[in-house]
XYZ file of C-alpha atoms in Angstrom:
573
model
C 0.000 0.000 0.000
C 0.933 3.774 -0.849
C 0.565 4.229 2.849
C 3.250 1.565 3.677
C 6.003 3.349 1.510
C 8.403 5.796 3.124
C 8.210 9.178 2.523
C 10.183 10.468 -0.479
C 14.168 10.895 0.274
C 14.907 15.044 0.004
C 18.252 15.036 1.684
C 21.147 13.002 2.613
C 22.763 13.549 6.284
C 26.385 11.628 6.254
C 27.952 11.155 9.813
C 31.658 10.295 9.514
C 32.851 9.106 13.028
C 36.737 9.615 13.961
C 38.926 6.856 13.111
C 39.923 4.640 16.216
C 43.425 5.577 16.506
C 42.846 8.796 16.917
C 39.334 9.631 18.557
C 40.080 12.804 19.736
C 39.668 13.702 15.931
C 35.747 14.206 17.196
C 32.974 13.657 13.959
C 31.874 15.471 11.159
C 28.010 15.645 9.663
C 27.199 17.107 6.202
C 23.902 17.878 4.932
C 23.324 17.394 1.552
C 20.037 18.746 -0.833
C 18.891 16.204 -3.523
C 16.370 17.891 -6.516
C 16.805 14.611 -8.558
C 15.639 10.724 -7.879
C 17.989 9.462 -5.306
C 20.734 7.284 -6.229
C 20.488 3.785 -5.709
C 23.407 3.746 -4.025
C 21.879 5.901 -1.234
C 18.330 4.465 -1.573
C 19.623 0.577 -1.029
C 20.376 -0.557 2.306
C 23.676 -2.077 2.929
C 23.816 -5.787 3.487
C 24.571 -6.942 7.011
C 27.687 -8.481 6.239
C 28.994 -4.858 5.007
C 28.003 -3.159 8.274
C 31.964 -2.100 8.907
C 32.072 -0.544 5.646
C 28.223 0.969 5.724
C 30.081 3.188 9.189
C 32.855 4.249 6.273
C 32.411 7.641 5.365
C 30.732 8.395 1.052
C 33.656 9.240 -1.160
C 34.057 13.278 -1.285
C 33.489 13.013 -4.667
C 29.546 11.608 -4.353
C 28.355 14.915 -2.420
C 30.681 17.182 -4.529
C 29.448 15.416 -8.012
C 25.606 15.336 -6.895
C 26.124 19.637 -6.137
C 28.025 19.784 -9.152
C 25.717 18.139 -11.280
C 22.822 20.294 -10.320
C 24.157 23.392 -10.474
C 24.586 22.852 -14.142
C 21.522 21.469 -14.466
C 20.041 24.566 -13.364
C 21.996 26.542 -15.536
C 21.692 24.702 -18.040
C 18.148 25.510 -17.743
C 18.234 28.781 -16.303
C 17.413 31.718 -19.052
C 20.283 33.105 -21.783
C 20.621 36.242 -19.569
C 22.125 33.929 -16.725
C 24.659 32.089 -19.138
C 25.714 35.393 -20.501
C 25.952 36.815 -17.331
C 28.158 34.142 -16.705
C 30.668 34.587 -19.435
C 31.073 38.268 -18.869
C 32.144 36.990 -15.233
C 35.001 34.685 -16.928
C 35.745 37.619 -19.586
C 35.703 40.265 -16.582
C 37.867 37.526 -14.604
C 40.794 36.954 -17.299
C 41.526 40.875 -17.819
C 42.044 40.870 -14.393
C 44.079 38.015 -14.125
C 46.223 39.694 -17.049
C 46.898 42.899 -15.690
C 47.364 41.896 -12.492
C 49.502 38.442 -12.528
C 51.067 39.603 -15.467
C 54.349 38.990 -14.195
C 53.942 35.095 -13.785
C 52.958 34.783 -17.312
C 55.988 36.383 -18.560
C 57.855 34.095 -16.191
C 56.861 31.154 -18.004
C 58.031 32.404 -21.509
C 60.465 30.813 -22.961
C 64.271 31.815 -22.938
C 64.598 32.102 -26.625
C 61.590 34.808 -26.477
C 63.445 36.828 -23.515
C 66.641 36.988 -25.359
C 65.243 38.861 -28.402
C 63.229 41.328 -26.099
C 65.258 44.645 -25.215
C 65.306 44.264 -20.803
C 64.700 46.247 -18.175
C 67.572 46.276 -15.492
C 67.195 47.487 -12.089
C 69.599 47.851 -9.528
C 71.375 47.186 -6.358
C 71.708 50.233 -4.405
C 74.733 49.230 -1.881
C 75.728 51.266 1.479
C 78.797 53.482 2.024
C 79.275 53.942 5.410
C 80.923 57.752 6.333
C 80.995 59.100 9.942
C 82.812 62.355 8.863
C 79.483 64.220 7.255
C 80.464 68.225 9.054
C 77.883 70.653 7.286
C 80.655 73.777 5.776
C 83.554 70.779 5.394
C 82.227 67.403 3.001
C 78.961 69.521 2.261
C 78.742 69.679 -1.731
C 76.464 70.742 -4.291
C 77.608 69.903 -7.998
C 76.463 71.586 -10.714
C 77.754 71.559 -13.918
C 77.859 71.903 -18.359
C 79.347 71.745 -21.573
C 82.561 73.942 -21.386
C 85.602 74.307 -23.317
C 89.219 74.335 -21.717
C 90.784 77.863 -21.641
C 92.909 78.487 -24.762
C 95.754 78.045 -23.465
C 95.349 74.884 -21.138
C 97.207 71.633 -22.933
C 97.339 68.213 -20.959
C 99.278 65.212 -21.607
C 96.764 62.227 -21.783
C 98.421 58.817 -20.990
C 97.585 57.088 -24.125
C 98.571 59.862 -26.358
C 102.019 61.251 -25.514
C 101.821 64.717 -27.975
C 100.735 67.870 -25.982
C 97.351 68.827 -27.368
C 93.952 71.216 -26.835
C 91.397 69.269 -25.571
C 87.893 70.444 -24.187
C 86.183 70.302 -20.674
C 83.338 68.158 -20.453
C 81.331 69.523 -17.040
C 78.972 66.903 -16.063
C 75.688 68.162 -15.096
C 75.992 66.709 -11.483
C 74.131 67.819 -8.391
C 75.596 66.201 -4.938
C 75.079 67.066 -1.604
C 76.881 66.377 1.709
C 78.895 63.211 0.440
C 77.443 61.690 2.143
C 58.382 50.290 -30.643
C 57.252 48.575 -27.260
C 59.754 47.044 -24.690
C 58.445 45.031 -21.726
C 61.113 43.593 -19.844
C 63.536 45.885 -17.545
C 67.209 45.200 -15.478
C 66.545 45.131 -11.794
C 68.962 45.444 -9.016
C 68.592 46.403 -5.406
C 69.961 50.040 -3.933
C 71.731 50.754 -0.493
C 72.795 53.828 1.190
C 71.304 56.049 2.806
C 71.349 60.354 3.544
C 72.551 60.177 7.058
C 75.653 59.257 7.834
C 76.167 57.724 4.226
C 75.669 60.899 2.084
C 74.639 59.231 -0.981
C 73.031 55.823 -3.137
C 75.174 53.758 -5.066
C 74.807 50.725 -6.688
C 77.154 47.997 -8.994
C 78.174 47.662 -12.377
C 79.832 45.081 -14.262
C 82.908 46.155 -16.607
C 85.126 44.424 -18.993
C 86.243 40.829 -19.997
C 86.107 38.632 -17.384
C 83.640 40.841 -15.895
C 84.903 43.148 -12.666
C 82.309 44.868 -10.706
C 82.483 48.686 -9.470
C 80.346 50.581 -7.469
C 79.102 54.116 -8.495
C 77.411 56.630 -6.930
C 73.515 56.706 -9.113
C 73.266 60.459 -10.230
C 70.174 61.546 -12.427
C 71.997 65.035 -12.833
C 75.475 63.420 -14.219
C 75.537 62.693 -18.273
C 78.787 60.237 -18.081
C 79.022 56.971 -16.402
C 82.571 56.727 -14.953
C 85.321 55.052 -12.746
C 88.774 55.170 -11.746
C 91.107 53.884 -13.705
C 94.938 52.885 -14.102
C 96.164 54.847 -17.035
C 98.414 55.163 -14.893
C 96.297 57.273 -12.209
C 97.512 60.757 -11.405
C 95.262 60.953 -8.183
C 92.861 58.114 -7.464
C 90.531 57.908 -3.887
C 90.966 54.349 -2.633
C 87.436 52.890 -3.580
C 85.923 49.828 -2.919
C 87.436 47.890 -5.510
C 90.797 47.550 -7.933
C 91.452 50.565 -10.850
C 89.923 49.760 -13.711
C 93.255 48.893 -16.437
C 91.766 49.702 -19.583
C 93.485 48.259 -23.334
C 94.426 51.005 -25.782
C 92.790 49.398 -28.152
C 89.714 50.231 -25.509
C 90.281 54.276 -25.900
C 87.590 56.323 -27.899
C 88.907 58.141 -31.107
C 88.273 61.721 -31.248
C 85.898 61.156 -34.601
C 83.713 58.806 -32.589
C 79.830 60.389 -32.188
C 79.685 59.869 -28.662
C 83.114 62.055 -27.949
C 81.567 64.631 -30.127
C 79.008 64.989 -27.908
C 81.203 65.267 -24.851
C 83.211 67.848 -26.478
C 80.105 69.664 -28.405
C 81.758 72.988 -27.610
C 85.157 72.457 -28.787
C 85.625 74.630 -32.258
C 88.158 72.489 -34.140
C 88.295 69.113 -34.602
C 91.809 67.249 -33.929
C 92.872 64.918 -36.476
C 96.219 63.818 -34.916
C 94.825 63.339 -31.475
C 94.310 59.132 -30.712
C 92.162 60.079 -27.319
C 89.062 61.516 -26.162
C 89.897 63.407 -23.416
C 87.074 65.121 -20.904
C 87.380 66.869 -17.549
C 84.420 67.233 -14.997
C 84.451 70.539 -13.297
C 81.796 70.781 -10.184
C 80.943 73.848 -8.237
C 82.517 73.121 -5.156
C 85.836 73.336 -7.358
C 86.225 69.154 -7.365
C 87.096 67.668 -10.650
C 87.396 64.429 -12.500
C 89.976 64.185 -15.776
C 90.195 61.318 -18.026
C 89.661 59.819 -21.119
C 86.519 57.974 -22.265
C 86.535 53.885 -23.096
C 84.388 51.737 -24.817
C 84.105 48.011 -22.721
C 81.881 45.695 -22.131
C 79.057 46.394 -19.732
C 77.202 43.775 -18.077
C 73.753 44.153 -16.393
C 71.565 41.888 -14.685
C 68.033 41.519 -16.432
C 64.960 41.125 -14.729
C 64.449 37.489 -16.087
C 67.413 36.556 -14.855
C 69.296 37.148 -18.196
C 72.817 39.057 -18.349
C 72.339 41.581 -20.984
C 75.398 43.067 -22.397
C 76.161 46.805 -23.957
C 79.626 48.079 -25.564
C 79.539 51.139 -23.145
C 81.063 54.163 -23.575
C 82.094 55.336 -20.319
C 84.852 57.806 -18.494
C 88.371 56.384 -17.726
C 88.857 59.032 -14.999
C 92.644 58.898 -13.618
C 92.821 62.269 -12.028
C 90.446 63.643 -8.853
C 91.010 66.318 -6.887
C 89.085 68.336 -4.022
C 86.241 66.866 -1.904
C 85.898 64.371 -4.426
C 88.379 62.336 -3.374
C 86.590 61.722 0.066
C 83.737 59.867 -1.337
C 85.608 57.358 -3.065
C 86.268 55.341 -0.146
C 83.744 52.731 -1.285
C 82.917 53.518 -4.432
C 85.132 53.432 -7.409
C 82.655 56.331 -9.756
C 79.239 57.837 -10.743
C 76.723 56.348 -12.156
C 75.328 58.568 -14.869
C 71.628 58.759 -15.752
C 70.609 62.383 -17.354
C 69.410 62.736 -20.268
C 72.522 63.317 -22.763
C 72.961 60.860 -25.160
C 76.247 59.742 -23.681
C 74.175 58.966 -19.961
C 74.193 54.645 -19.752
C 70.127 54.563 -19.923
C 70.668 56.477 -23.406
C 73.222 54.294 -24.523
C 70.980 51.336 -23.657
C 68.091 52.299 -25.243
C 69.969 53.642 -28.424
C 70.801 50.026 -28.400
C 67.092 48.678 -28.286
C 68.127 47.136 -25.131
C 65.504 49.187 -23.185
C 62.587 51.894 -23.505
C 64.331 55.264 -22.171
C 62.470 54.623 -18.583
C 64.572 55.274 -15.273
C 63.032 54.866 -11.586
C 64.742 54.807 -8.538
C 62.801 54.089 -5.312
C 64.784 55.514 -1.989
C 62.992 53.891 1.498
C 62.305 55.932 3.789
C 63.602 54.425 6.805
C 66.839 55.415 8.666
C 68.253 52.362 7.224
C 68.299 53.207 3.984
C 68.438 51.306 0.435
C 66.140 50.144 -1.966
C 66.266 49.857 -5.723
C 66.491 50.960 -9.014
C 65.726 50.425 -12.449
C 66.517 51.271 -16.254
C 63.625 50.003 -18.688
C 60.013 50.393 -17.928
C 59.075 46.964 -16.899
C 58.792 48.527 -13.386
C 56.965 52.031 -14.030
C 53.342 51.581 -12.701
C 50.660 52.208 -14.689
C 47.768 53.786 -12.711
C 48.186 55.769 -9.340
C 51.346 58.409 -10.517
C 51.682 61.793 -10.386
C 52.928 63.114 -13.482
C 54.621 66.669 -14.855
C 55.989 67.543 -17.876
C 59.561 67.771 -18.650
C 61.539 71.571 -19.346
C 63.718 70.780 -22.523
C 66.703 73.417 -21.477
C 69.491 73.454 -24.448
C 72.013 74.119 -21.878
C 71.576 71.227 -19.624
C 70.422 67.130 -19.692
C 68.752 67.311 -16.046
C 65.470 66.395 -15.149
C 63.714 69.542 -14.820
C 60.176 70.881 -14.541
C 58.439 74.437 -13.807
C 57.344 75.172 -10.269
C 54.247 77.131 -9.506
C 53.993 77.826 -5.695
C 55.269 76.624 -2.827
C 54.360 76.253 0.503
C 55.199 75.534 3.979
C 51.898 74.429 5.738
C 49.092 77.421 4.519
C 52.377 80.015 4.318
C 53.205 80.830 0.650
C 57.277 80.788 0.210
C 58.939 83.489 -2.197
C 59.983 81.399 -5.088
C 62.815 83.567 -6.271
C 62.849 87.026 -8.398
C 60.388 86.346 -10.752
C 58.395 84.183 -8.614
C 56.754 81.770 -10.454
C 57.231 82.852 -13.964
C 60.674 80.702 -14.887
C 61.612 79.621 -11.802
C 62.458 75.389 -11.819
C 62.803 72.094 -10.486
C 65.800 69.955 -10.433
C 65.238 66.280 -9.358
C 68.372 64.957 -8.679
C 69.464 61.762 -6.931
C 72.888 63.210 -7.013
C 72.355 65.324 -4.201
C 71.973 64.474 -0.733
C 69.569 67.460 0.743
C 67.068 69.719 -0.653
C 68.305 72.977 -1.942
C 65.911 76.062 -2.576
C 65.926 79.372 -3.803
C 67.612 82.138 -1.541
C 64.239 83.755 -1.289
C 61.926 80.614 -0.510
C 64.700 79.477 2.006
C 64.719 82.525 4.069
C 60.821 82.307 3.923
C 61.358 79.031 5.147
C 64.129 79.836 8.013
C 61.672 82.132 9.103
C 58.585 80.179 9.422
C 60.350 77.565 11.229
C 60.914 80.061 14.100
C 57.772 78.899 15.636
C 59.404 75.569 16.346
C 61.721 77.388 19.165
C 59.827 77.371 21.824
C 57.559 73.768 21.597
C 60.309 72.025 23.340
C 63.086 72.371 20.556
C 66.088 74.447 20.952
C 68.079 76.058 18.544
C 71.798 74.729 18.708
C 74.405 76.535 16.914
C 76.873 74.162 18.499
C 75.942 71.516 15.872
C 77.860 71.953 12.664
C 75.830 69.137 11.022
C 73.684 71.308 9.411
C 72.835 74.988 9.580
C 69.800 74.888 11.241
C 69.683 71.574 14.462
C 67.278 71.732 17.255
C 68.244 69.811 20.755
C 65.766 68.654 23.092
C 66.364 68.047 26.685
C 66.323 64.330 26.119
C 68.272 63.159 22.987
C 65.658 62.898 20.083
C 65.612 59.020 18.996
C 63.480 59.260 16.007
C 61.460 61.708 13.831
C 57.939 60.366 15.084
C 58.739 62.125 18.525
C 59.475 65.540 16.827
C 57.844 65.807 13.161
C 54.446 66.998 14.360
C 56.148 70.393 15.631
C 56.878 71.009 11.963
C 54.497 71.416 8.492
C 54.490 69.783 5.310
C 55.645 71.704 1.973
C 53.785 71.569 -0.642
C 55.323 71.985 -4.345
C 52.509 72.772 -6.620
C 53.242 72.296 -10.500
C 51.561 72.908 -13.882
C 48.540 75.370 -12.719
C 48.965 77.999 -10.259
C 44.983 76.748 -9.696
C 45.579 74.635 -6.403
C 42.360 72.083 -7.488
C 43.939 72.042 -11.541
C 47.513 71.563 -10.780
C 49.532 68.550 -9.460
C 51.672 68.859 -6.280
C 54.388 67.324 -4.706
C 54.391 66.776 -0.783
C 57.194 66.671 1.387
C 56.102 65.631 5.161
C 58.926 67.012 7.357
C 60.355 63.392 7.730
C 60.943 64.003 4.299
C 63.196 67.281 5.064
C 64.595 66.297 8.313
C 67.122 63.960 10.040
C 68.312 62.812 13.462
C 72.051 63.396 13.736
C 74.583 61.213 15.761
C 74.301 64.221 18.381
C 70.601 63.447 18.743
C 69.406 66.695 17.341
C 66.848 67.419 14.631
C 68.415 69.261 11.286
C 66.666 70.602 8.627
C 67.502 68.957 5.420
C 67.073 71.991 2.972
C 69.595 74.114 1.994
C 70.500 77.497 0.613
C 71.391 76.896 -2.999
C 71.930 80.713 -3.923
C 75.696 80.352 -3.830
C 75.692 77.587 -6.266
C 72.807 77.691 -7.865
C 70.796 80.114 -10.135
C 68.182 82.219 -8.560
C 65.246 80.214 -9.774
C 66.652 77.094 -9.428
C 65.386 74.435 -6.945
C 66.720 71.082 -6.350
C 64.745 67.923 -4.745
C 67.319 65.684 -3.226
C 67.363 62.742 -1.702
C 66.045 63.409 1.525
C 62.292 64.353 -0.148
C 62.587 61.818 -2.803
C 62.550 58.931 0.090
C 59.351 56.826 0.343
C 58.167 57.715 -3.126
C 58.579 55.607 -6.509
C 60.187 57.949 -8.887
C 60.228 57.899 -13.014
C 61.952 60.019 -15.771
C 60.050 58.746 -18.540
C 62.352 60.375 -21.295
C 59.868 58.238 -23.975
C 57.152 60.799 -23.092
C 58.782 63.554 -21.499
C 57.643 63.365 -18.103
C 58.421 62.507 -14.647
C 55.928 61.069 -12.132
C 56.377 60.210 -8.259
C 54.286 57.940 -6.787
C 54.180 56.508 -2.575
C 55.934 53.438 -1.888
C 57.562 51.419 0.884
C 60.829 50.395 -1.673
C 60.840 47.511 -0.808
C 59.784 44.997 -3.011
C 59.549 45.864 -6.582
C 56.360 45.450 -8.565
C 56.199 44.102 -12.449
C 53.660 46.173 -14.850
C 51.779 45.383 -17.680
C 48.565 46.814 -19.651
C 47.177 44.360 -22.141
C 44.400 46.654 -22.727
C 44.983 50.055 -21.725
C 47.633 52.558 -20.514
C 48.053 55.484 -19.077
């Protein structure tokens, strides 16, 4: 009879009881939905015999094939809005999965592909340690350009033994207190730091077998060089052996690149067998040599050892303060714009897009890395400004409109506003800005005295140090007596234009005396009147890019820490 039949099965409960080694394992129950006829499986009752294995728990793959099944089932009978619906979801899904894992895809390519593909090469940045940073004594600001030797100065070059003119070649270097598409980049990590090191330097790798230097990474320089055994007039001890170039090594005169060094030189020298260039700076330091052409290896972000025929300085004669911070590092690293800089050289090579970042943590440690290709440039999330092309110099440059410290406006210089400019250089140690926005400054800062800081003119660190009556241990204990500046670019409109911020642990330090110094200098005396230079005390904790593809250069925030792979498979910025 219909009354004698059991009610129709809807669910499925499945106990699974611990195993009996281990009972402290406790038991599990899953409840389980069925919309179709139940299986037999279910619906037949285990013979008494099997009564050990009736207690054994389903296979997983019962409860997860029975859900499976009717899910599709009701999708497969659900309306054509659902499955559409559904496929956007997958569609939506992959882009993501491109632009954002990116990175593992490209990991998986094969070798062959890499090799053929220009690379992006970033770099170690490696620490120089310096305990004799006095402000007035290893202080230095570099600026420099294109200049030709006085008439009457003649040298004697050590591969070329006739006295001949020859031209200065001023590197446009700022330093402070020594302290076609292309989607792969070279990578390598940065160390140093801006107090008590002075500066950022990473490695290179020159010559055959391969010999690695360290160089100080300067976006205002437009040569890459090191010291060298030519025989070497007046060499620092750096961190590593003199570079012994071959003659066969030594640029011609004729060759394009030495042209460009010596642009301002009026004749051309047909007996001379050397290139010869000097580096004057404007704290009266210099660097002589002659340039070489050597191999130059670099470490590619696949893993792959890419390799240019550099042009680079042979420098075997240094003089002034110099000489003081080559005792770990055997040159500068140069990364301006000139077509003799090592990212030019690279990309004229197709080895990369013309794309340099360098990303400076902001810790007291120090490091972090940088990179030549734009493998590594992010593509949402930056701050961007345009570029100044100045004939007279290859530095990164851009037009300031205001500037601020907190609500108070700051004097730019004597036009204020109208042609007054940025430098960003990570040449230079500190901040230096315009005599008139730096008195501004000096003078807003007065209301620190008095909130627990003293002025200490004891403290030749710096200009400016405050002591406390306890020795100051960090920034976080005295940054929130002091305002943020604010440098506002492209529109003097504050909601149209783009700024740059600079919190004051971005323009202070703690010294080894415990005091508080303020980071920013007076650049008058070195500097033109509307010139201002971020260092890289306010370049710390923020990404940084000269994209010289586009013309622009873009900051964004960033720990430094880890780098981060980019791609846009569908869109760019």
């Amino acid at each position: 009879m219909d009354s004698d039949r059991p009610p129709p099965l809807k669910g499925v409960v499945i106990i699974t009881l611990p195993p009996p080694e281990n009972p402290s394992l406790g038991k599990t129950i899953t409840a389980f939905t069925l919309y179709g006829p139940v299986p037999s499986r279910i619906r037949e009752t285990p013979p008494a015999r099997d009564q050990e294995e009736a207690r054994t728990p389903l296979p997983i793959q019962l409860p997860r094939n029975t859900e499976l099944r009717s899910f599709f089932r009701r999708l497969l009978h659900g309306s054509r809005r659902a499955i559409v619906g559904f496929l956007g979801i997958a569609i939506f899904a992959y882009i993501l999965y491109s632009s954002f894992f990116s990175s593992a895809l490209r990991d998986f390519r094969g070798r062959e592909d890499e090799e053929k593909k220009p690379g992006t090469f970033i770099f170690p940045m490696i620490p120089k340690w310096r305990n004799d940073v006095v402000f007035g004594g290893d202080v230095e600001l570099k600026l420099g350009r294109f200049v030709d030797f006085e008439s009457k100065r003649k040298i004697v070059g050590p591969f070329d033994k006739d006295l001949r003119d020859s031209s200065v070649f001023n590197s446009n270097k700022l330093v402070a207190s020594k302290s076609g598409a292309v989607d792969s980049s070279t990578l390598l990590p940065v160390k140093g730091n801006v107090y008590p090191d002075g500066l950022y330097y990473t490695y290179i790798l020159v010559g055959s077998p391969p010999r690695r230097y360290h160089v100080d990474i300067d976006t205002g320089s437009d040569l890459t060089w090191i010291q060298c055994d030519a025989p070497c007039t007046s060499c620092g001890k750096g961190a590593n052996p003199l570079y012994k170039p071959k003659s066969s090594k030594i640029v011609p005169p004729r060759d394009s690149l030495c042209k460009e060094v010596q642009k301002q030189r009026t004749e051309y020298c047909p007996t001379c067998k050397q290139c010869d260039y000097e580096i004057e700076y404007a704290d009266h330091s210099s660097s002589m040599g002659v340039l070489a052409r050597d191999e130059l290896y670099l470490r590619a972000a696949n893993g792959s050892l890419g390799k240019l025929n550099a042009v680079f300085g042979c420098a075997y004669d240094q003089q002034g303060l110099l000489l003081n911070s080559l005792s770990k590092t055997d040159g500068i690293m140069g990364l301006s714009r000139s077509s003799v800089s090592l990212p030019s050289q690279l990309a004229s090579n197709g080895m990369i897009n013309n794309v340099i970042g360098h990303c400076l943590t902001s810790d007291a440690v120090g490091g972090g890395y940088m990179f030549l290709g734009e493998e590594f440039m992010p593509n949402w999330g930056m701050q961007w400004i345009p570029m100044l092309n100045i004939p007279s110099t290859n530095s990164y440059q851009s037009s300031i409109m205001k500037m601020k410290y907190g609500s108070t406006s700051l004097s730019l210089g004597p036009l204020d506003g109208e042609v007054d400019r940025v430098v960003f250089d990570s040449g230079s140690s500190y901040t230096y800005f315009t005599k008139e926005a730096y008195s501004d400054l000096v003078l807003s800062l007065k209301e620190v005295t008095g909130s627990g800081l003293v002025l200490d003119a004891s403290d030749p660190t710096l200009p400016f140090c405050w002591r406390s009556e306890l020795p100051i241990r960090s920034l976080k204990e005295v940054k929130h007596f002091f305002k943020a500046i604010t440098l506002q670019f492209g529109s003097k409109w504050w909601i149209l234009s783009t700024k740059l911020h600079i919190p004051p642990e971005s323009y202070l330090i703690i010294n080894n005396m415990g005091n508080v110094c303020l980071g920013i200098l007076d650049g008058s005396e070195v500097l033109d009147r509307s010139t201002t230079v971020i260092g890289d005390i306010s370049l710390r904790g923020k990404l940084v890019v000269y994209d010289n593809v586009n013309g622009r250069i873009g900051w964004v925030q960033s720990d430094c820490i880890r780098p981060q792979r980019y791609k846009t498979p569908f869109f760019s910025t």
